[in-house]
Amino acid sequence: MTRVVVAKRVDRGDADLTEISDLARAAGYDVVATLSQTREEDAAFHFGEGKVGELASLVAREDASAVIFDNRLGPYQTYNIAQKLPDDVEVIDRFTLILEIFGQRANTRKAQLQVELAELRYELPRAEAKASLAKRDERPGFMGLGEYDESRERDIKAQISRIKNELDAIAEKEETRREQRRESGFDLVALAGYTNAGKSTLMQRLAADLEVGQNEDLHPDLDPTAESEDKLFTTLGTTTRRAETGKRDVLLTDTVGFVSDLPHWLVESFKSTLDSVYRADLVLLVVDASEPLEEMREKLITSHDTLYERNEAPIVTVFNKIDKVDDEELEEKRAALSALAPNPVAVSGLTGENVEALAERVERELPAWEHERLLLPMADEAMSLVSWLYDHAHVEREDYEGEQVHVEFEARPAIVEKARAKAASLSAAPK
């Protein structure tokens, strides 16, 4: 396991190295030491030059092979820091680390393309910086980009264009699949929220065919089952399962978790994954209720900023992991966050507490169904329509009187419209 030192600079206050250390471990690194500094950013080294010297001594003492910065480093800052460190010590910033984790978890073609796109968007300005350094006869071997080639920038731009075209084609197919599911009577519900908020565990609790802790591939034709692990970025692609919420047919999709302080280019690279959230009928925004209040507040604000940019579906906030907090603390957090999370549902995906109440809330918040009564002639085609309604709607009554069948049901407006058209064709058919 590669030994690393984790470092972070903040403008004011004390630096919190918890998340970046967790991210490093999620990527498979062994965090052997940490270093932080509170000061304004230095244009040349990000940290102060003296602090970089202290970092170099720490790296040598701990025999570390890399330094991971919980900051966004510019190309020249990366190069300058690397010159101060022992030979062959790699400089990794926050976003390089996140991309590395994404790459490790990318198991589908779509996820792999999104990771590749994000890496190329990250590499492009560094390739431009490498051109400048190469002109000064320097050999900037940082970021693992290798020697400078003047055609590299053109290659990157061409690859970005190719990947975007392929992702657009995948997105079109997924949108067609979503519409087909709606036409089949399914409501689409998406789980959103920060990584490690417990979305995958909650999905298993709601899913009709899974048990918590059951990670077998029960559906070879669908995406792999959402795993339930105390690990960041367990879910990178999307996983869709039928959910048990009541009388409605619901498909629940688990998606990649949000991460704080992500640049626009990285979010944009995963736009097609987020489409399953943006184009859902309802979004469940999952928040870890055991986290400190201010951290919950910050994550709610960032989540809303991400969702409201393109999302049109109603959002229900879910306070998860209530098994880790007492009632008094939970009520204090409810009150303090009421403006950001009005009327949240508090649950424990792990124990199942209040999950039934969440299912009932999902049913209430989904787009309203229409109520309809149909009078059908007694015929084989009518029986086929009744069977179709049982598959695509919620049938409340089915009565037979003489040569007629009375059916009363609730369904999505599109399903009601189709049922009316089928009934009209039956009534108009020659006897």
PDB file of N, CA, C and O in Angstrom, residues 202 205-206 346-349 351-360:
ATOM      1  N   LEU A 202     -30.272   2.476   2.097  1.00  0.00           N
ATOM      2  CA  LEU A 202     -31.686   2.840   2.074  1.00  0.00           C
ATOM      3  C   LEU A 202     -32.376   2.235   0.865  1.00  0.00           C
ATOM      4  O   LEU A 202     -33.532   1.784   0.945  1.00  0.00           O
ATOM      5  N   ARG A 205     -33.231  -1.235   1.538  1.00  0.00           N
ATOM      6  CA  ARG A 205     -34.362  -1.321   2.471  1.00  0.00           C
ATOM      7  C   ARG A 205     -35.689  -1.140   1.737  1.00  0.00           C
ATOM      8  O   ARG A 205     -36.695  -1.766   2.081  1.00  0.00           O
ATOM      9  N   LEU A 206     -35.709  -0.263   0.725  1.00  0.00           N
ATOM     10  CA  LEU A 206     -36.942   0.014  -0.005  1.00  0.00           C
ATOM     11  C   LEU A 206     -37.207  -0.962  -1.151  1.00  0.00           C
ATOM     12  O   LEU A 206     -38.346  -1.131  -1.575  1.00  0.00           O
ATOM     13  N   ALA A 346     -37.374  11.290   8.794  1.00  0.00           N
ATOM     14  CA  ALA A 346     -36.217  10.777   9.529  1.00  0.00           C
ATOM     15  C   ALA A 346     -36.277   9.253   9.570  1.00  0.00           C
ATOM     16  O   ALA A 346     -37.269   8.683  10.028  1.00  0.00           O
ATOM     17  N   VAL A 347     -35.226   8.594   9.068  1.00  0.00           N
ATOM     18  CA  VAL A 347     -35.237   7.131   8.969  1.00  0.00           C
ATOM     19  C   VAL A 347     -33.874   6.556   9.352  1.00  0.00           C
ATOM     20  O   VAL A 347     -32.883   7.280   9.484  1.00  0.00           O
ATOM     21  N   SER A 348     -33.845   5.254   9.485  1.00  0.00           N
ATOM     22  CA  SER A 348     -32.582   4.513   9.575  1.00  0.00           C
ATOM     23  C   SER A 348     -32.613   3.427   8.518  1.00  0.00           C
ATOM     24  O   SER A 348     -33.368   2.458   8.642  1.00  0.00           O
ATOM     25  N   GLY A 349     -31.817   3.613   7.479  1.00  0.00           N
ATOM     26  CA  GLY A 349     -31.738   2.576   6.456  1.00  0.00           C
ATOM     27  C   GLY A 349     -31.181   1.287   7.016  1.00  0.00           C
ATOM     28  O   GLY A 349     -31.525   0.196   6.567  1.00  0.00           O
ATOM     29  N   THR A 351     -31.491   0.024  10.278  1.00  0.00           N
ATOM     30  CA  THR A 351     -32.422  -0.739  11.123  1.00  0.00           C
ATOM     31  C   THR A 351     -33.817  -0.852  10.528  1.00  0.00           C
ATOM     32  O   THR A 351     -34.609  -1.691  10.953  1.00  0.00           O
ATOM     33  N   GLY A 352     -34.129   0.025   9.561  1.00  0.00           N
ATOM     34  CA  GLY A 352     -35.465   0.020   8.976  1.00  0.00           C
ATOM     35  C   GLY A 352     -36.449   0.933   9.675  1.00  0.00           C
ATOM     36  O   GLY A 352     -37.617   1.039   9.270  1.00  0.00           O
ATOM     37  N   GLU A 353     -36.014   1.637  10.723  1.00  0.00           N
ATOM     38  CA  GLU A 353     -36.913   2.526  11.470  1.00  0.00           C
ATOM     39  C   GLU A 353     -37.466   3.626  10.563  1.00  0.00           C
ATOM     40  O   GLU A 353     -36.716   4.316   9.863  1.00  0.00           O
ATOM     41  N   ASN A 354     -38.783   3.779  10.569  1.00  0.00           N
ATOM     42  CA  ASN A 354     -39.511   4.820   9.822  1.00  0.00           C
ATOM     43  C   ASN A 354     -39.430   4.677   8.309  1.00  0.00           C
ATOM     44  O   ASN A 354     -39.881   5.573   7.579  1.00  0.00           O
ATOM     45  N   VAL A 355     -38.888   3.582   7.796  1.00  0.00           N
ATOM     46  CA  VAL A 355     -38.829   3.401   6.347  1.00  0.00           C
ATOM     47  C   VAL A 355     -40.233   3.274   5.765  1.00  0.00           C
ATOM     48  O   VAL A 355     -40.503   3.744   4.655  1.00  0.00           O
ATOM     49  N   GLU A 356     -41.139   2.691   6.527  1.00  0.00           N
ATOM     50  CA  GLU A 356     -42.529   2.590   6.063  1.00  0.00           C
ATOM     51  C   GLU A 356     -43.142   3.974   5.889  1.00  0.00           C
ATOM     52  O   GLU A 356     -43.879   4.231   4.935  1.00  0.00           O
ATOM     53  N   ALA A 357     -42.831   4.893   6.825  1.00  0.00           N
ATOM     54  CA  ALA A 357     -43.327   6.270   6.712  1.00  0.00           C
ATOM     55  C   ALA A 357     -42.751   6.952   5.477  1.00  0.00           C
ATOM     56  O   ALA A 357     -43.429   7.748   4.811  1.00  0.00           O
ATOM     57  N   LEU A 358     -41.503   6.632   5.152  1.00  0.00           N
ATOM     58  CA  LEU A 358     -40.891   7.192   3.945  1.00  0.00           C
ATOM     59  C   LEU A 358     -41.606   6.680   2.703  1.00  0.00           C
ATOM     60  O   LEU A 358     -41.871   7.445   1.770  1.00  0.00           O
ATOM     61  N   ALA A 359     -41.929   5.398   2.685  1.00  0.00           N
ATOM     62  CA  ALA A 359     -42.646   4.830   1.539  1.00  0.00           C
ATOM     63  C   ALA A 359     -43.994   5.515   1.348  1.00  0.00           C
ATOM     64  O   ALA A 359     -44.401   5.830   0.223  1.00  0.00           O
ATOM     65  N   GLU A 360     -44.690   5.777   2.455  1.00  0.00           N
ATOM     66  CA  GLU A 360     -45.989   6.476   2.383  1.00  0.00           C
ATOM     67  C   GLU A 360     -45.806   7.891   1.861  1.00  0.00           C
ATOM     68  O   GLU A 360     -46.626   8.398   1.085  1.00  0.00           O
TER      69      GLU A 360
END
